[in-house]
CSV table of N, CA and C in Angstrom, one decimal:
chain,number,residue,atom,x,y,z
A,30,UNK,N,0.8,-1.1,0.0
A,30,UNK,CA,0.2,0.0,-0.1
A,30,UNK,C,1.0,1.4,0.0
A,31,UNK,N,0.5,2.1,-0.7
A,31,UNK,CA,1.3,3.4,-0.7
A,31,UNK,C,1.0,4.4,0.3
A,32,UNK,N,1.7,5.1,0.9
A,32,UNK,CA,1.6,6.0,2.0
A,32,UNK,C,1.2,7.1,1.7
A,33,UNK,N,0.9,8.1,2.4
A,33,UNK,CA,0.5,9.6,2.1
A,33,UNK,C,1.5,10.2,1.3
A,34,UNK,N,2.3,10.3,1.9
A,34,UNK,CA,3.8,11.1,1.3
A,34,UNK,C,4.3,10.7,0.1
A,35,UNK,N,4.5,9.3,-0.2
A,35,UNK,CA,4.6,8.5,-1.2
A,35,UNK,C,3.6,8.9,-2.6
A,36,UNK,N,2.3,8.8,-2.1
A,36,UNK,CA,1.2,9.1,-2.8
A,36,UNK,C,1.4,10.7,-3.3
A,37,UNK,N,1.7,11.5,-2.6
A,37,UNK,CA,1.9,13.0,-2.8
A,37,UNK,C,3.1,13.0,-4.1
A,38,UNK,N,4.2,12.5,-3.7
A,38,UNK,CA,5.4,12.7,-4.5
A,38,UNK,C,5.1,11.9,-6.0
A,39,UNK,N,4.3,10.8,-6.1
A,39,UNK,CA,3.8,10.3,-7.1
A,39,UNK,C,2.9,11.3,-7.9
A,40,UNK,N,2.0,12.0,-7.5
A,40,UNK,CA,1.2,12.9,-8.0
A,40,UNK,C,1.8,13.9,-8.4
A,41,UNK,N,3.0,14.6,-7.6
A,41,UNK,CA,3.5,15.8,-8.1
A,41,UNK,C,4.4,15.3,-9.6
A,42,UNK,N,4.9,14.1,-9.5
A,42,UNK,CA,5.5,13.6,-10.5
A,42,UNK,C,4.9,13.5,-12.0
A,43,UNK,N,3.6,12.9,-11.7
A,43,UNK,CA,2.7,12.8,-12.9
A,43,UNK,C,2.1,14.0,-13.3
A,44,UNK,N,1.8,15.2,-12.3
A,44,UNK,CA,1.5,16.3,-12.7
A,44,UNK,C,2.7,17.1,-13.6
A,45,UNK,N,3.7,17.2,-13.3
A,45,UNK,CA,5.1,17.7,-14.0
A,45,UNK,C,5.1,16.9,-15.2
A,46,UNK,N,5.2,15.6,-15.4
A,46,UNK,CA,5.0,15.0,-16.7
A,46,UNK,C,3.9,15.6,-17.4
A,47,UNK,N,2.7,15.5,-17.0
A,47,UNK,CA,1.4,16.2,-17.7
A,47,UNK,C,1.8,17.5,-18.3
A,48,UNK,N,2.3,18.3,-17.3
A,48,UNK,CA,2.6,19.7,-17.8
A,48,UNK,C,3.5,19.7,-19.0
A,49,UNK,N,4.6,19.1,-19.0
A,49,UNK,CA,5.4,19.2,-19.8
A,49,UNK,C,4.9,18.5,-21.3
A,50,UNK,N,4.1,17.7,-21.1
A,50,UNK,CA,3.4,16.8,-22.5
A,50,UNK,C,2.6,17.9,-23.2
A,51,UNK,N,2.1,18.8,-22.3
A,51,UNK,CA,1.1,20.0,-22.6
A,51,UNK,C,2.0,21.2,-23.2
A,52,UNK,N,3.4,21.0,-23.0
A,52,UNK,CA,4.2,22.3,-23.5
A,52,UNK,C,4.7,23.2,-22.7
A,53,UNK,N,4.5,23.0,-21.2
A,53,UNK,CA,4.9,23.8,-20.2
A,53,UNK,C,6.5,23.5,-19.8
A,54,UNK,N,6.8,24.7,-19.4
A,54,UNK,CA,8.3,24.5,-19.0
A,54,UNK,C,8.4,24.5,-17.6
A,55,UNK,N,8.9,23.6,-17.0
A,55,UNK,CA,9.0,23.5,-15.3
A,55,UNK,C,9.9,24.3,-15.0
A,56,UNK,N,9.8,25.5,-14.1
A,56,UNK,CA,10.7,26.4,-13.6
A,56,UNK,C,11.1,26.0,-12.1
A,57,UNK,N,10.4,25.4,-11.5
A,57,UNK,CA,10.6,25.2,-10.0
A,57,UNK,C,9.7,24.0,-9.5
A,58,UNK,N,10.1,23.3,-8.5
A,58,UNK,CA,9.3,22.4,-7.9
A,58,UNK,C,9.5,22.5,-6.2
A,59,UNK,N,8.5,22.5,-5.4
A,59,UNK,CA,8.6,22.5,-4.2
A,59,UNK,C,9.2,23.7,-3.5
A,60,UNK,N,8.7,24.9,-4.2
A,60,UNK,CA,9.5,26.2,-3.8
A,60,UNK,C,8.7,26.8,-2.7
A,61,UNK,N,9.5,27.1,-1.6
A,61,UNK,CA,9.3,27.3,-0.4
A,61,UNK,C,9.5,28.8,0.1
A,62,UNK,N,8.5,29.3,0.6
A,62,UNK,CA,8.5,30.7,1.0
A,62,UNK,C,7.8,30.7,2.4
A,63,UNK,N,8.5,31.0,3.4
A,63,UNK,CA,7.8,31.0,4.9
A,63,UNK,C,7.0,30.0,5.0
A,64,UNK,N,5.7,29.9,5.4
A,64,UNK,CA,5.0,28.8,5.6
A,64,UNK,C,4.0,28.2,4.5
A,65,UNK,N,4.7,28.5,3.4
A,65,UNK,CA,3.9,28.1,2.2
A,65,UNK,C,4.9,27.2,1.1
A,66,UNK,N,4.5,26.4,0.5
A,66,UNK,CA,5.3,25.8,-0.6
A,66,UNK,C,4.5,25.6,-1.8
A,67,UNK,N,5.1,26.1,-2.9
A,67,UNK,CA,4.2,25.9,-4.2
A,67,UNK,C,4.8,24.4,-4.7
A,68,UNK,N,4.1,23.9,-5.1
A,68,UNK,CA,4.4,22.3,-5.6
A,68,UNK,C,4.9,22.8,-7.0
A,69,UNK,N,4.5,23.2,-8.0
A,69,UNK,CA,5.3,23.6,-9.4
A,69,UNK,C,5.1,24.7,-9.8
A,70,UNK,N,5.9,25.1,-10.5
A,70,UNK,CA,6.0,26.6,-10.9
A,70,UNK,C,6.3,26.4,-12.5
A,71,UNK,N,5.5,26.6,-13.3
A,71,UNK,CA,5.7,26.2,-14.6
A,71,UNK,C,5.4,27.4,-15.7
A,72,UNK,N,5.9,27.5,-16.8
A,72,UNK,CA,5.8,28.5,-18.0
A,72,UNK,C,5.2,28.2,-19.1
A,73,UNK,N,4.5,28.6,-19.9
A,73,UNK,CA,3.8,28.3,-20.9
A,73,UNK,C,3.5,29.7,-22.0
A,74,UNK,N,4.3,30.1,-22.9
A,74,UNK,CA,4.1,31.3,-23.5
A,74,UNK,C,4.5,32.3,-22.5
A,75,UNK,N,3.8,33.4,-22.4
A,75,UNK,CA,3.9,34.4,-21.3
A,75,UNK,C,3.0,34.3,-20.1
A,76,UNK,N,2.8,33.1,-19.8
A,76,UNK,CA,2.1,32.9,-18.5
A,76,UNK,C,2.9,32.0,-17.6
A,77,UNK,N,3.0,32.6,-16.4
A,77,UNK,CA,3.5,31.7,-15.3
A,77,UNK,C,2.6,31.1,-14.4
A,78,UNK,N,2.4,30.0,-14.2
A,78,UNK,CA,1.4,29.3,-13.6
A,78,UNK,C,2.0,28.4,-12.0
A,79,UNK,N,1.5,29.1,-11.2
A,79,UNK,CA,1.7,28.3,-9.8
A,79,UNK,C,0.7,27.2,-9.7
A,80,UNK,N,1.2,26.2,-9.5
A,80,UNK,CA,0.3,24.8,-9.6
A,80,UNK,C,0.2,23.8,-8.0
A,81,UNK,N,-0.9,23.9,-7.8
A,81,UNK,CA,-1.0,23.4,-6.4
A,81,UNK,C,-1.5,21.7,-6.9
A,82,UNK,N,-0.8,20.8,-6.4
A,82,UNK,CA,-1.0,19.7,-6.9
A,82,UNK,C,-1.8,18.7,-5.6
A,83,UNK,N,-3.1,18.2,-6.0
A,83,UNK,CA,-3.7,17.4,-4.8
A,83,UNK,C,-3.8,15.9,-5.4
A,84,UNK,N,-3.5,14.9,-4.7
A,84,UNK,CA,-3.7,13.8,-4.9
A,84,UNK,C,-4.3,13.0,-4.0
A,85,UNK,N,-5.2,12.1,-4.4
A,85,UNK,CA,-6.0,11.3,-3.2
A,85,UNK,C,-6.1,9.7,-3.9
A,86,UNK,N,-6.1,9.1,-3.0
A,86,UNK,CA,-6.3,7.8,-3.3
A,86,UNK,C,-7.7,7.1,-3.7
A,87,UNK,N,-8.6,8.1,-3.4
A,87,UNK,CA,-10.2,8.0,-3.8
A,87,UNK,C,-10.7,9.1,-3.6
A,88,UNK,N,-11.8,9.1,-4.3
A,88,UNK,CA,-12.7,10.6,-4.1
A,88,UNK,C,-14.0,10.4,-3.2
A,89,UNK,N,-14.0,9.2,-2.5
A,89,UNK,CA,-14.8,9.1,-1.6
A,89,UNK,C,-15.3,9.9,-0.8
A,90,UNK,N,-14.5,10.6,-0.1
A,90,UNK,CA,-14.6,12.0,0.7
A,90,UNK,C,-14.5,13.3,0.1
A,91,UNK,N,-14.4,13.5,-1.4
A,91,UNK,CA,-14.5,14.8,-1.6
A,91,UNK,C,-13.6,14.4,-2.9
A,92,UNK,N,-13.5,15.3,-4.1
A,92,UNK,CA,-12.6,15.6,-5.0
A,92,UNK,C,-11.3,16.3,-4.5
A,93,UNK,N,-10.2,15.8,-5.1
A,93,UNK,CA,-8.9,16.5,-4.2
A,93,UNK,C,-8.9,18.0,-4.4
A,94,UNK,N,-9.5,18.8,-5.3
A,94,UNK,CA,-9.2,20.1,-5.2
A,94,UNK,C,-10.3,20.8,-4.2
A,95,UNK,N,-10.9,20.1,-3.6
A,95,UNK,CA,-12.0,20.6,-2.7
A,95,UNK,C,-11.1,20.5,-1.3
A,96,UNK,N,-9.9,20.2,-1.2
A,96,UNK,CA,-9.3,20.4,0.1
A,96,UNK,C,-8.2,21.5,0.1
A,97,UNK,N,-8.2,22.5,-0.9
A,97,UNK,CA,-7.7,23.8,-0.8
A,97,UNK,C,-8.4,24.6,-0.1
A,98,UNK,N,-8.1,25.1,1.1
A,98,UNK,CA,-9.1,26.3,1.7
A,98,UNK,C,-8.4,27.7,1.7
A,99,UNK,N,-9.2,28.6,2.0
A,99,UNK,CA,-8.9,30.0,1.8
A,99,UNK,C,-7.4,30.2,2.5
A,100,UNK,N,-7.1,29.7,3.6
A,100,UNK,CA,-5.8,30.1,4.3
A,100,UNK,C,-4.7,29.6,3.1
A,101,UNK,N,-4.8,28.4,2.7
A,101,UNK,CA,-3.9,27.9,1.7
A,101,UNK,C,-3.8,28.7,0.4
A,102,UNK,N,-5.0,29.3,0.1
A,102,UNK,CA,-4.9,30.3,-1.1
A,102,UNK,C,-4.1,31.4,-0.8
A,103,UNK,N,-4.4,31.8,0.5
A,103,UNK,CA,-3.5,33.1,0.7
A,103,UNK,C,-2.1,32.9,0.8
A,104,UNK,N,-1.7,31.8,1.4
A,104,UNK,CA,-0.3,31.5,1.6
A,104,UNK,C,0.3,31.3,0.1
A,105,UNK,N,-0.4,30.6,-0.9
A,105,UNK,CA,0.1,30.4,-2.4
A,105,UNK,C,0.2,31.8,-3.0
A,106,UNK,N,-0.7,32.7,-2.8
A,106,UNK,CA,-0.6,34.0,-3.4
A,106,UNK,C,0.8,34.8,-2.8
A,107,UNK,N,0.9,34.6,-1.6
A,107,UNK,CA,1.9,35.3,-0.8
A,107,UNK,C,3.4,34.8,-1.5
A,108,UNK,N,3.3,33.5,-1.5
A,108,UNK,CA,4.6,32.8,-1.8
A,108,UNK,C,5.0,33.2,-3.4
A,109,UNK,N,4.0,33.0,-4.3
A,109,UNK,CA,4.2,33.3,-5.6
A,109,UNK,C,4.4,34.8,-5.9
A,110,UNK,N,4.0,35.8,-5.1
A,110,UNK,CA,4.3,37.3,-5.1
A,110,UNK,C,5.7,37.1,-4.9
A,111,UNK,N,6.2,36.4,-4.0
A,111,UNK,CA,7.7,36.5,-3.7
A,111,UNK,C,8.5,35.8,-4.7
A,112,UNK,N,8.1,34.8,-5.2
A,112,UNK,CA,8.6,34.3,-6.3
A,112,UNK,C,9.0,35.1,-7.5
A,113,UNK,N,8.0,35.7,-7.7
A,113,UNK,CA,8.1,36.9,-8.7
A,113,UNK,C,9.1,37.9,-8.6
A,114,UNK,N,9.2,38.5,-7.6
A,114,UNK,CA,9.8,39.4,-7.0
A,114,UNK,C,11.3,39.2,-7.0
A,115,UNK,N,11.5,38.0,-6.3
A,115,UNK,CA,12.9,37.4,-6.3
A,115,UNK,C,13.5,36.9,-7.6
A,116,UNK,N,12.6,36.7,-8.6
A,116,UNK,CA,13.1,36.3,-10.0
A,116,UNK,C,13.0,37.4,-11.2
A,117,UNK,N,12.6,38.4,-10.5
A,117,UNK,CA,12.3,39.6,-11.5
A,117,UNK,C,11.4,39.3,-12.7
A,118,UNK,N,10.3,38.5,-12.4
A,118,UNK,CA,9.7,38.3,-13.6
A,118,UNK,C,8.5,39.2,-14.0
A,119,UNK,N,8.5,39.4,-15.5
A,119,UNK,CA,7.5,40.2,-15.9
A,119,UNK,C,6.6,39.6,-16.8
A,120,UNK,N,5.6,38.8,-16.1
A,120,UNK,CA,4.4,37.8,-16.9
A,120,UNK,C,3.3,37.8,-16.1
A,121,UNK,N,2.1,37.4,-16.8
A,121,UNK,CA,0.9,37.1,-16.4
A,121,UNK,C,1.2,36.0,-15.5
A,122,UNK,N,0.5,36.0,-14.2
A,122,UNK,CA,0.6,35.0,-13.4
A,122,UNK,C,-0.8,34.3,-13.2
A,123,UNK,N,-0.8,32.8,-13.3
A,123,UNK,CA,-2.1,32.0,-13.1
A,123,UNK,C,-2.1,31.0,-11.8
A,124,UNK,N,-3.1,30.7,-11.3
A,124,UNK,CA,-3.1,29.7,-10.2
A,124,UNK,C,-4.0,28.6,-10.7
A,125,UNK,N,-3.3,27.6,-10.7
A,125,UNK,CA,-3.8,26.2,-11.2
A,125,UNK,C,-3.9,25.1,-10.1
A,126,UNK,N,-4.9,24.3,-10.3
A,126,UNK,CA,-4.8,23.2,-9.5
A,126,UNK,C,-4.7,21.8,-10.5
A,127,UNK,N,-3.9,20.9,-10.3
A,127,UNK,CA,-4.0,19.7,-10.7
A,127,UNK,C,-4.3,18.8,-9.6
A,128,UNK,N,-5.5,18.1,-9.9
A,128,UNK,CA,-6.3,17.3,-9.0
A,128,UNK,C,-6.0,15.9,-9.8
A,129,UNK,N,-5.4,14.9,-8.7
A,129,UNK,CA,-5.0,13.4,-9.1
A,129,UNK,C,-5.8,12.4,-8.3
A,130,UNK,N,-6.5,11.6,-9.0
A,130,UNK,CA,-7.4,10.7,-8.2
A,130,UNK,C,-6.7,9.2,-8.6
A,131,UNK,N,-6.3,8.2,-7.9
A,131,UNK,CA,-5.9,7.0,-7.9
A,131,UNK,C,-7.1,6.2,-8.4
A,132,UNK,N,-7.1,5.6,-9.7
A,132,UNK,CA,-8.2,4.7,-10.1
A,132,UNK,C,-7.6,3.3,-10.2
A,133,UNK,N,-7.7,2.2,-9.3
A,133,UNK,CA,-7.1,1.0,-9.1
A,133,UNK,C,-5.6,1.0,-9.3
A,134,UNK,N,-5.0,0.7,-10.7
A,134,UNK,CA,-3.6,0.9,-10.9
A,134,UNK,C,-3.3,2.1,-11.7
A,135,UNK,N,-4.2,2.9,-12.0
A,135,UNK,CA,-4.2,4.1,-13.0
A,135,UNK,C,-4.4,5.5,-12.1
A,136,UNK,N,-4.3,6.6,-12.7
A,136,UNK,CA,-4.7,7.6,-12.1
A,136,UNK,C,-5.4,8.6,-13.1
A,137,UNK,N,-6.3,9.4,-12.4
A,137,UNK,CA,-6.9,10.7,-13.2
A,137,UNK,C,-6.5,11.6,-13.1
A,138,UNK,N,-5.9,12.5,-14.1
A,138,UNK,CA,-5.3,13.8,-13.9
A,138,UNK,C,-6.3,14.7,-14.6
A,139,UNK,N,-6.8,15.7,-13.8
A,139,UNK,CA,-7.6,16.9,-13.9
A,139,UNK,C,-6.6,18.4,-13.8
A,140,UNK,N,-6.7,19.0,-14.7
A,140,UNK,CA,-6.0,20.2,-14.8
A,140,UNK,C,-7.1,21.4,-14.9
A,141,UNK,N,-7.1,22.2,-13.6
A,141,UNK,CA,-8.1,23.3,-13.4
A,141,UNK,C,-7.2,24.5,-13.5
A,142,UNK,N,-7.2,25.3,-14.7
A,142,UNK,CA,-6.7,26.5,-14.8
A,142,UNK,C,-7.4,27.7,-14.2
A,143,UNK,N,-6.5,28.6,-13.9
A,143,UNK,CA,-7.4,29.8,-13.2
A,143,UNK,C,-8.4,29.2,-12.1
A,144,UNK,N,-8.0,28.3,-11.0
A,144,UNK,CA,-8.7,27.9,-10.2
A,144,UNK,C,-9.1,28.7,-9.0
A,145,UNK,N,-8.5,29.6,-8.7
A,145,UNK,CA,-8.9,30.6,-7.8
A,145,UNK,C,-8.2,31.9,-8.1
A,146,UNK,N,-8.8,32.8,-7.5
A,146,UNK,CA,-8.4,34.4,-7.9
A,146,UNK,C,-9.3,34.9,-8.7
């Protein structure tokens, strides 16, 4: 059986692979600022996307994206603002969620662009 941390790592790897296949460039992974961590920061054309990856072994208790609360959103916005400042980026910023649900031996990947804000 896959433990919680291992499932999260698998989900982040699946999300990164998915983004690369969709034409994104991965700029950073697991970028930390104060109490927040951005799972993936990616770029496609002139858009920089802050991507929160949520992976669940089942959707029995709700969809993965439903587990992101207002406090988490506030921390992600603050962290992304700092990332933009530190890296002197002049681009449109978007906040996405990649929701991954395990289905037997496979995974369902759902990319929600402009998920909040």
